[in-house]
mmCIF file of C-alpha atoms and ligand atoms in Angstrom:
data_model
loop_
_atom_site.group_PDB
_atom_site.id
_atom_site.type_symbol
_atom_site.label_atom_id
_atom_site.label_comp_id
_atom_site.label_asym_id
_atom_site.label_seq_id
_atom_site.Cartn_x
_atom_site.Cartn_y
_atom_site.Cartn_z
ATOM 1 C CA MET A 103 -0.045 0.041 0.324
ATOM 2 C CA ASN A 104 1.414 3.593 -0.922
ATOM 3 C CA GLN A 105 2.258 5.377 2.103
ATOM 4 C CA GLU A 106 1.142 9.542 1.930
ATOM 5 C CA LYS A 107 4.096 11.077 2.702
ATOM 6 C CA LEU A 108 3.349 13.781 5.302
ATOM 7 C CA PHE A 109 8.222 14.792 5.401
ATOM 8 C CA HIS A 110 10.272 16.288 2.796
ATOM 9 C CA LYS A 111 13.385 15.697 4.954
ATOM 10 C CA ASN A 112 16.704 18.425 3.761
ATOM 11 C CA PRO A 113 18.443 18.928 1.035
ATOM 12 C CA ILE A 114 15.592 19.048 -1.476
ATOM 13 C CA VAL A 115 17.520 18.280 -4.756
ATOM 14 C CA SER A 116 19.255 14.865 -3.985
ATOM 15 C CA ASN A 117 20.192 13.444 -7.519
ATOM 16 C CA ILE A 118 22.152 16.815 -8.201
ATOM 17 C CA TYR A 119 24.212 18.831 -6.486
ATOM 18 C CA THR A 120 21.690 22.281 -6.489
ATOM 19 C CA ALA A 121 22.893 26.165 -4.417
ATOM 20 C CA ASP A 122 21.178 29.324 -4.397
ATOM 21 C CA PRO A 123 18.246 28.909 -3.602
ATOM 22 C CA ALA A 124 15.568 31.230 -5.885
ATOM 23 C CA PRO A 125 11.441 30.447 -4.120
ATOM 24 C CA MET A 126 8.299 32.529 -6.593
ATOM 25 C CA VAL A 127 5.033 31.340 -6.099
ATOM 26 C CA HIS A 128 2.527 31.257 -8.633
ATOM 27 C CA GLY A 129 -1.087 30.100 -7.953
ATOM 28 C CA ASP A 130 -1.683 26.989 -6.049
ATOM 29 C CA THR A 131 2.502 26.492 -6.967
ATOM 30 C CA LEU A 132 5.811 27.308 -5.534
ATOM 31 C CA TYR A 133 8.118 26.954 -7.892
ATOM 32 C CA LEU A 134 12.153 26.729 -7.263
ATOM 33 C CA TYR A 135 15.442 28.181 -8.825
ATOM 34 C CA THR A 136 18.066 26.876 -8.581
ATOM 35 C CA THR A 137 22.069 27.794 -9.689
ATOM 36 C CA HIS A 138 23.907 23.533 -10.612
ATOM 37 C CA ASP A 139 27.516 22.480 -9.024
ATOM 38 C CA GLU A 140 28.325 20.180 -11.588
ATOM 39 C CA ASP A 141 30.295 16.831 -10.270
ATOM 40 C CA GLU A 142 33.039 17.475 -12.192
ATOM 41 C CA LEU A 143 35.589 20.812 -10.667
ATOM 42 C CA ILE A 144 36.730 23.125 -13.555
ATOM 43 C CA ASN A 145 39.936 24.879 -12.464
ATOM 44 C CA ASP A 146 38.862 24.110 -8.234
ATOM 45 C CA PHE A 147 36.417 26.958 -8.921
ATOM 46 C CA TYR A 148 32.517 27.040 -9.135
ATOM 47 C CA THR A 149 31.623 25.869 -12.244
ATOM 48 C CA MET A 150 28.045 26.559 -12.977
ATOM 49 C CA PHE A 151 26.772 26.111 -15.949
ATOM 50 C CA ASP A 152 22.792 26.204 -15.785
ATOM 51 C CA TRP A 153 19.684 26.819 -14.536
ATOM 52 C CA ARG A 154 17.259 24.413 -12.803
ATOM 53 C CA CYS A 155 13.571 24.794 -11.562
ATOM 54 C CA PHE A 156 11.868 22.789 -9.266
ATOM 55 C CA SER A 157 8.345 22.917 -8.267
ATOM 56 C CA THR A 158 5.684 22.049 -5.552
ATOM 57 C CA LYS A 159 1.754 22.262 -4.674
ATOM 58 C CA ASP A 160 2.310 20.917 -0.663
ATOM 59 C CA MET A 161 6.178 21.573 -0.305
ATOM 60 C CA VAL A 162 7.582 17.150 -0.083
ATOM 61 C CA ASN A 163 5.900 15.590 -3.962
ATOM 62 C CA TRP A 164 8.903 18.176 -5.931
ATOM 63 C CA THR A 165 9.045 17.918 -9.485
ATOM 64 C CA ASP A 166 11.869 18.293 -11.660
ATOM 65 C CA HIS A 167 11.772 20.636 -14.438
ATOM 66 C CA GLY A 168 15.489 19.868 -14.654
ATOM 67 C CA ARG A 169 17.136 22.368 -17.608
ATOM 68 C CA ILE A 170 15.701 26.010 -17.627
ATOM 69 C CA PHE A 171 18.477 27.985 -18.978
ATOM 70 C CA SER A 172 22.105 28.038 -19.505
ATOM 71 C CA LEU A 173 25.193 29.432 -20.454
ATOM 72 C CA ASP A 174 24.675 28.131 -23.689
ATOM 73 C CA ASP A 175 21.600 29.937 -24.507
ATOM 74 C CA ILE A 176 23.420 33.510 -24.090
ATOM 75 C CA SER A 177 25.634 34.032 -26.646
ATOM 76 C CA TRP A 178 27.915 36.868 -25.063
ATOM 77 C CA ALA A 179 28.935 35.040 -21.397
ATOM 78 C CA ASP A 180 30.937 31.602 -21.481
ATOM 79 C CA ASP A 181 31.229 31.124 -17.128
ATOM 80 C CA ARG A 182 29.594 31.405 -13.873
ATOM 81 C CA ALA A 183 25.835 31.111 -14.123
ATOM 82 C CA TRP A 184 25.267 31.864 -10.698
ATOM 83 C CA ALA A 185 22.371 33.217 -8.318
ATOM 84 C CA PRO A 186 19.242 33.669 -10.654
ATOM 85 C CA GLN A 187 15.593 34.863 -8.968
ATOM 86 C CA CYS A 188 12.259 34.749 -11.208
ATOM 87 C CA ILE A 189 9.396 36.753 -11.173
ATOM 88 C CA ALA A 190 5.892 36.793 -12.648
ATOM 89 C CA ARG A 191 5.174 39.970 -15.178
ATOM 90 C CA ASN A 192 2.054 40.805 -17.691
ATOM 91 C CA GLY A 193 1.685 36.909 -18.381
ATOM 92 C CA LYS A 194 5.185 36.243 -18.515
ATOM 93 C CA PHE A 195 8.353 35.297 -16.673
ATOM 94 C CA TYR A 196 11.463 37.360 -16.646
ATOM 95 C CA LEU A 197 14.413 35.089 -14.886
ATOM 96 C CA TYR A 198 17.343 37.572 -13.489
ATOM 97 C CA CYS A 199 20.670 35.698 -13.813
ATOM 98 C CA PRO A 200 25.093 36.913 -13.419
ATOM 99 C CA VAL A 201 27.067 35.583 -15.532
ATOM 100 C CA HIS A 202 30.023 35.835 -17.247
ATOM 101 C CA LYS A 203 30.775 38.200 -20.233
ATOM 102 C CA ILE A 204 32.872 36.978 -22.695
ATOM 103 C CA ASP A 205 34.945 39.992 -22.683
ATOM 104 C CA GLY A 206 35.581 39.591 -18.700
ATOM 105 C CA GLY A 207 33.449 40.693 -15.540
ATOM 106 C CA MET A 208 30.058 39.554 -14.441
ATOM 107 C CA ALA A 209 26.832 41.119 -16.234
ATOM 108 C CA ILE A 210 22.853 40.218 -15.844
ATOM 109 C CA ALA A 211 21.317 38.671 -18.083
ATOM 110 C CA VAL A 212 17.668 38.361 -18.862
ATOM 111 C CA GLY A 213 15.549 35.411 -19.429
ATOM 112 C CA VAL A 214 12.125 35.579 -20.928
ATOM 113 C CA SER A 215 9.071 32.838 -20.862
ATOM 114 C CA ASP A 216 5.700 32.415 -21.582
ATOM 115 C CA LYS A 217 5.657 29.537 -19.430
ATOM 116 C CA PRO A 218 7.576 29.514 -15.716
ATOM 117 C CA GLU A 219 9.290 26.596 -15.790
ATOM 118 C CA GLY A 220 10.204 27.300 -18.833
ATOM 119 C CA PRO A 221 12.450 26.698 -21.240
ATOM 120 C CA TYR A 222 13.776 31.035 -21.049
ATOM 121 C CA THR A 223 15.429 32.924 -24.151
ATOM 122 C CA ASP A 224 18.193 35.643 -23.396
ATOM 123 C CA ILE A 225 17.125 38.916 -24.092
ATOM 124 C CA GLY A 226 20.493 39.255 -26.283
ATOM 125 C CA HIS A 227 22.913 41.575 -24.334
ATOM 126 C CA PRO A 228 23.164 42.437 -20.620
ATOM 127 C CA LEU A 229 20.501 43.681 -18.508
ATOM 128 C CA VAL A 230 23.364 45.539 -16.132
ATOM 129 C CA ASP A 231 26.750 45.834 -16.321
ATOM 130 C CA GLU A 232 28.256 48.005 -15.156
ATOM 131 C CA GLY A 233 32.177 46.724 -16.285
ATOM 132 C CA ASP A 234 32.755 45.241 -13.088
ATOM 133 C CA TRP A 235 32.752 41.732 -10.763
ATOM 134 C CA ASN A 236 29.979 43.643 -8.749
ATOM 135 C CA ASP A 237 27.375 42.657 -10.778
ATOM 136 C CA ILE A 238 26.356 39.384 -9.208
ATOM 137 C CA ASP A 239 23.017 37.860 -7.211
ATOM 138 C CA PRO A 240 19.867 40.355 -8.795
ATOM 139 C CA THR A 241 17.211 40.198 -6.910
ATOM 140 C CA VAL A 242 13.186 41.142 -7.852
ATOM 141 C CA PHE A 243 10.602 42.939 -7.072
ATOM 142 C CA ILE A 244 7.291 45.148 -7.974
ATOM 143 C CA ASP A 245 5.604 47.679 -5.637
ATOM 144 C CA ASP A 246 2.154 48.349 -5.051
ATOM 145 C CA ASP A 247 2.467 51.107 -7.213
ATOM 146 C CA GLY A 248 4.228 48.291 -9.643
ATOM 147 C CA GLN A 249 7.630 50.027 -9.203
ATOM 148 C CA ALA A 250 9.631 47.041 -9.951
ATOM 149 C CA TYR A 251 13.383 47.322 -8.371
ATOM 150 C CA LEU A 252 16.691 44.777 -8.982
ATOM 151 C CA TYR A 253 18.769 44.900 -5.789
ATOM 152 C CA PHE A 254 22.051 42.720 -6.778
ATOM 153 C CA GLY A 255 25.863 43.037 -5.367
ATOM 154 C CA ASN A 256 29.147 42.585 -3.764
ATOM 155 C CA PRO A 257 30.776 44.051 -2.216
ATOM 156 C CA GLU A 258 28.333 46.752 -3.364
ATOM 157 C CA LEU A 259 24.225 46.551 -2.264
ATOM 158 C CA ARG A 260 22.998 48.598 -6.215
ATOM 159 C CA TYR A 261 20.578 48.473 -7.555
ATOM 160 C CA VAL A 262 18.026 49.483 -10.507
ATOM 161 C CA LYS A 263 14.717 50.827 -11.237
ATOM 162 C CA LEU A 264 13.445 48.419 -14.118
ATOM 163 C CA ASN A 265 10.570 49.730 -16.566
ATOM 164 C CA GLU A 266 7.562 48.487 -16.192
ATOM 165 C CA ASP A 267 8.886 45.894 -19.592
ATOM 166 C CA MET A 268 11.409 44.100 -16.939
ATOM 167 C CA VAL A 269 14.275 43.920 -19.413
ATOM 168 C CA SER A 270 15.304 47.325 -19.260
ATOM 169 C CA TYR A 271 15.445 50.368 -17.050
ATOM 170 C CA GLU A 272 16.111 54.341 -16.274
ATOM 171 C CA GLY A 273 18.757 56.025 -15.012
ATOM 172 C CA GLU A 274 22.091 54.874 -13.517
ATOM 173 C CA VAL A 275 23.056 51.990 -11.190
ATOM 174 C CA GLU A 276 22.002 53.047 -7.063
ATOM 175 C CA LYS A 277 24.775 52.329 -4.638
ATOM 176 C CA ILE A 278 23.246 51.938 -1.342
ATOM 177 C CA PRO A 279 25.319 53.421 1.600
ATOM 178 C CA MET A 280 27.174 51.002 2.800
ATOM 179 C CA THR A 281 27.292 51.105 7.206
ATOM 180 C CA VAL A 282 27.189 49.278 9.939
ATOM 181 C CA GLU A 283 23.692 50.690 10.548
ATOM 182 C CA SER A 284 22.433 49.611 8.167
ATOM 183 C CA PHE A 285 24.391 45.519 7.877
ATOM 184 C CA GLY A 286 26.081 45.347 10.844
ATOM 185 C CA LYS A 287 29.774 45.450 11.810
ATOM 186 C CA GLY A 288 31.183 42.860 9.242
ATOM 187 C CA SER A 289 34.014 41.503 7.757
ATOM 188 C CA HIS A 290 33.004 41.726 4.023
ATOM 189 C CA GLU A 291 34.669 45.098 1.767
ATOM 190 C CA THR A 292 32.724 47.367 3.137
ATOM 191 C CA GLY A 293 33.213 46.872 6.641
ATOM 192 C CA THR A 294 30.145 45.927 7.139
ATOM 193 C CA THR A 295 28.482 41.765 6.980
ATOM 194 C CA TYR A 296 26.889 42.868 3.652
ATOM 195 C CA GLY A 297 28.357 39.806 1.876
ATOM 196 C CA GLU A 298 26.015 38.895 -1.656
ATOM 197 C CA GLY A 299 23.140 37.217 -2.328
ATOM 198 C CA PRO A 300 20.210 40.100 -1.788
ATOM 199 C CA TRP A 301 17.028 39.155 -1.438
ATOM 200 C CA PHE A 302 14.029 41.794 -1.193
ATOM 201 C CA TYR A 303 10.862 41.835 -0.716
ATOM 202 C CA LYS A 304 7.849 43.231 1.082
ATOM 203 C CA ARG A 305 5.525 42.497 4.189
ATOM 204 C CA ASN A 306 3.380 44.606 5.972
ATOM 205 C CA ASN A 307 4.305 47.549 4.519
ATOM 206 C CA LEU A 308 7.805 47.127 6.189
ATOM 207 C CA TYR A 309 10.938 46.370 3.166
ATOM 208 C CA TYR A 310 13.178 43.727 3.550
ATOM 209 C CA MET A 311 16.801 42.512 2.755
ATOM 210 C CA VAL A 312 17.758 39.413 3.518
ATOM 211 C CA PHE A 313 21.369 38.788 2.637
ATOM 212 C CA ALA A 314 24.840 35.759 3.138
ATOM 213 C CA ALA A 315 26.667 37.854 5.596
ATOM 214 C CA PHE A 316 30.100 37.753 7.243
ATOM 215 C CA ALA A 317 30.669 38.560 10.828
ATOM 216 C CA GLU A 318 33.852 39.937 11.750
ATOM 217 C CA GLY A 319 37.256 38.154 12.018
ATOM 218 C CA GLU A 320 39.339 36.203 10.004
ATOM 219 C CA GLY A 321 38.059 32.996 7.811
ATOM 220 C CA ARG A 322 34.530 33.225 8.551
ATOM 221 C CA ASN A 323 32.203 31.437 6.789
ATOM 222 C CA GLU A 324 28.859 33.216 5.548
ATOM 223 C CA HIS A 325 25.952 33.078 7.106
ATOM 224 C CA LEU A 326 22.606 34.958 6.743
ATOM 225 C CA ALA A 327 21.108 38.346 7.868
ATOM 226 C CA TYR A 328 18.768 40.709 7.373
ATOM 227 C CA SER A 329 18.015 44.744 7.418
ATOM 228 C CA THR A 330 14.886 46.103 6.959
ATOM 229 C CA SER A 331 13.341 50.179 5.529
ATOM 230 C CA SER A 332 9.849 51.663 5.632
ATOM 231 C CA SER A 333 11.170 52.094 2.006
ATOM 232 C CA PRO A 334 11.904 50.457 -1.135
ATOM 233 C CA THR A 335 15.882 52.507 -1.834
ATOM 234 C CA GLY A 336 16.254 52.846 2.341
ATOM 235 C CA PRO A 337 17.513 53.435 4.290
ATOM 236 C CA TRP A 338 17.575 49.960 5.994
ATOM 237 C CA VAL A 339 18.440 48.820 9.068
ATOM 238 C CA TYR A 340 20.452 46.567 10.232
ATOM 239 C CA GLY A 341 18.265 43.449 11.599
ATOM 240 C CA GLY A 342 20.285 41.300 12.628
ATOM 241 C CA VAL A 343 21.759 37.149 12.006
ATOM 242 C CA LEU A 344 19.221 35.032 10.367
ATOM 243 C CA MET A 345 21.263 31.509 10.441
ATOM 244 C CA GLU A 346 23.854 30.901 11.943
ATOM 245 C CA GLU A 347 27.411 29.825 10.493
ATOM 246 C CA GLY A 348 28.479 26.467 8.981
ATOM 247 C CA PRO A 349 30.594 24.248 7.616
ATOM 248 C CA CYS A 350 30.064 25.635 4.764
ATOM 249 C CA PHE A 351 31.956 28.765 2.878
ATOM 250 C CA THR A 352 28.223 30.111 1.583
ATOM 251 C CA ASN A 353 24.840 29.961 2.302
ATOM 252 C CA HIS A 354 21.790 32.183 -0.231
ATOM 253 C CA PRO A 355 18.663 32.815 1.372
ATOM 254 C CA GLY A 356 15.297 32.701 -0.609
ATOM 255 C CA ILE A 357 12.020 33.654 1.069
ATOM 256 C CA CYS A 358 8.919 33.251 0.459
ATOM 257 C CA ASP A 359 4.998 32.935 1.412
ATOM 258 C CA PHE A 360 2.739 29.829 0.287
ATOM 259 C CA LYS A 361 -0.031 28.465 1.962
ATOM 260 C CA GLY A 362 0.227 30.178 4.876
ATOM 261 C CA HIS A 363 2.909 28.977 5.999
ATOM 262 C CA SER A 364 6.953 30.864 6.206
ATOM 263 C CA TYR A 365 9.699 29.578 4.700
ATOM 264 C CA LEU A 366 13.075 30.563 3.994
ATOM 265 C CA PHE A 367 15.485 28.469 1.390
ATOM 266 C CA TYR A 368 18.686 28.364 1.794
ATOM 267 C CA HIS A 369 22.166 26.290 1.317
ATOM 268 C CA THR A 370 24.579 24.126 2.748
ATOM 269 C CA ASP A 371 27.196 21.542 1.778
ATOM 270 C CA GLU A 372 25.794 18.531 3.951
ATOM 271 C CA LEU A 373 24.840 15.685 0.596
ATOM 272 C CA PRO A 374 27.630 13.040 0.836
ATOM 273 C CA GLY A 375 30.265 14.464 -1.283
ATOM 274 C CA GLY A 376 29.228 17.662 -1.185
ATOM 275 C CA SER A 377 31.645 20.676 -0.444
ATOM 276 C CA LEU A 378 31.720 24.080 -1.410
ATOM 277 C CA PHE A 379 31.440 23.516 -4.340
ATOM 278 C CA HIS A 380 29.332 21.038 -4.058
ATOM 279 C CA ARG A 381 26.153 22.277 -2.109
ATOM 280 C CA SER A 382 22.342 21.567 -2.047
ATOM 281 C CA VAL A 383 19.168 23.283 -1.435
ATOM 282 C CA CYS A 384 17.016 23.023 1.638
ATOM 283 C CA ALA A 385 14.202 24.490 3.173
ATOM 284 C CA ALA A 386 12.912 25.531 6.977
ATOM 285 C CA GLU A 387 9.970 26.447 8.001
ATOM 286 C CA PHE A 388 9.576 30.486 10.024
ATOM 287 C CA ARG A 389 7.111 32.509 11.784
ATOM 288 C CA TYR A 390 7.943 36.139 11.750
ATOM 289 C CA ASN A 391 7.854 38.135 15.088
ATOM 290 C CA GLU A 392 4.804 40.423 15.640
ATOM 291 C CA ASP A 393 7.270 43.579 15.537
ATOM 292 C CA GLY A 394 8.055 41.892 11.941
ATOM 293 C CA SER A 395 11.181 41.122 13.275
ATOM 294 C CA ILE A 396 12.744 37.129 12.600
ATOM 295 C CA ALA A 397 14.330 35.266 15.399
ATOM 296 C CA VAL A 398 17.589 33.322 14.415
ATOM 297 C CA VAL A 399 16.072 30.192 12.475
ATOM 298 C CA ASP A 400 18.405 26.926 12.991
ATOM 299 C CA LYS A 401 19.400 24.561 9.481
ATOM 300 C CA CYS A 402 16.613 21.776 9.850
ATOM 301 C CA ASP A 403 15.843 17.974 8.777
ATOM 302 C CA GLY A 404 12.891 19.240 6.237
ATOM 303 C CA VAL A 405 9.666 20.588 6.006
ATOM 304 C CA GLU A 406 6.189 18.778 6.360
ATOM 305 C CA LYS A 407 3.463 18.615 4.098
ATOM 306 C CA ILE A 408 0.961 21.655 4.089
HETATM 307 O O1 FUB B 585 26.803 30.190 -6.693
HETATM 308 C C1 FUB B 585 27.990 30.842 -7.511
HETATM 309 C C2 FUB B 585 28.117 32.448 -5.797
HETATM 310 O O2 FUB B 585 28.352 31.888 -4.096
HETATM 311 C C3 FUB B 585 26.706 33.029 -5.604
HETATM 312 O O3 FUB B 585 26.617 34.087 -6.742
HETATM 313 C C4 FUB B 585 27.006 33.232 -4.421
HETATM 314 O O4 FUB B 585 25.605 33.947 -3.634
HETATM 315 C C5 FUB B 585 27.313 32.733 -3.619
HETATM 316 O O5 FUB B 585 26.539 30.842 -3.274
#
């Protein structure tokens, strides 16, 4: 007799190495976009060529949609298929992806699709390309007034205001002041904890910036932290640690509410054969405090069926 599955053990994906989870709730389904750490490393570094998508309606039964976008689809990029995020608008889906350009440096690509599970088609040129290495880890959010924001960056947090077409922007790239008041005192290049992997959203009129962070001291691995603001462009106020540092060098947050539950997606190196270049996405359910603050979320065994 088939037993109903009531719990999904972490990591969510166990047949390949995945990292940089980015959830998107669409209708009654949660889509989870991830990067993909290849088994075989090149030059003993992140070896990442494509983006993957998984979906669920109940947090325990997952559908693997496979490779939905890859470096092969982006003629001007040659490496580093890094942390993406997807959003729906105007009946289309926009997948923002950092990549290494053929002529050097990192830039943000956009894939467009009619379906959340792709396949995605590159717009043909970088969306954000400042000619440096800061243009990674895009996070996208559309505010109630229709204005879309794309935040990104390591070591600096920057943003652009996207046009309604979601594939262009007006004006300059804006730089967020990297202050201790906004991001806490830490050991990354700006002297704050802010490292990379921002995740931008709004809940009960409070804007949240969750990010991968470096505590003070040498040789730290990333923990997760968050800041809040009453406006989409700051000033940001440091809120504290969200998930403690673990044995994996990186971590990367993705947060959403789904069917009345709040989830933090993150990654670890806990799958057999795991390492800093062989990571696995996990999920943890958590609750907000009444004032909107979030207590430290523990890495956990998995999540229950909803
Ligand atoms: O996965 C490649 C890079 O490592 C991501 O862009 C960062 O957020 C970190 O997870």
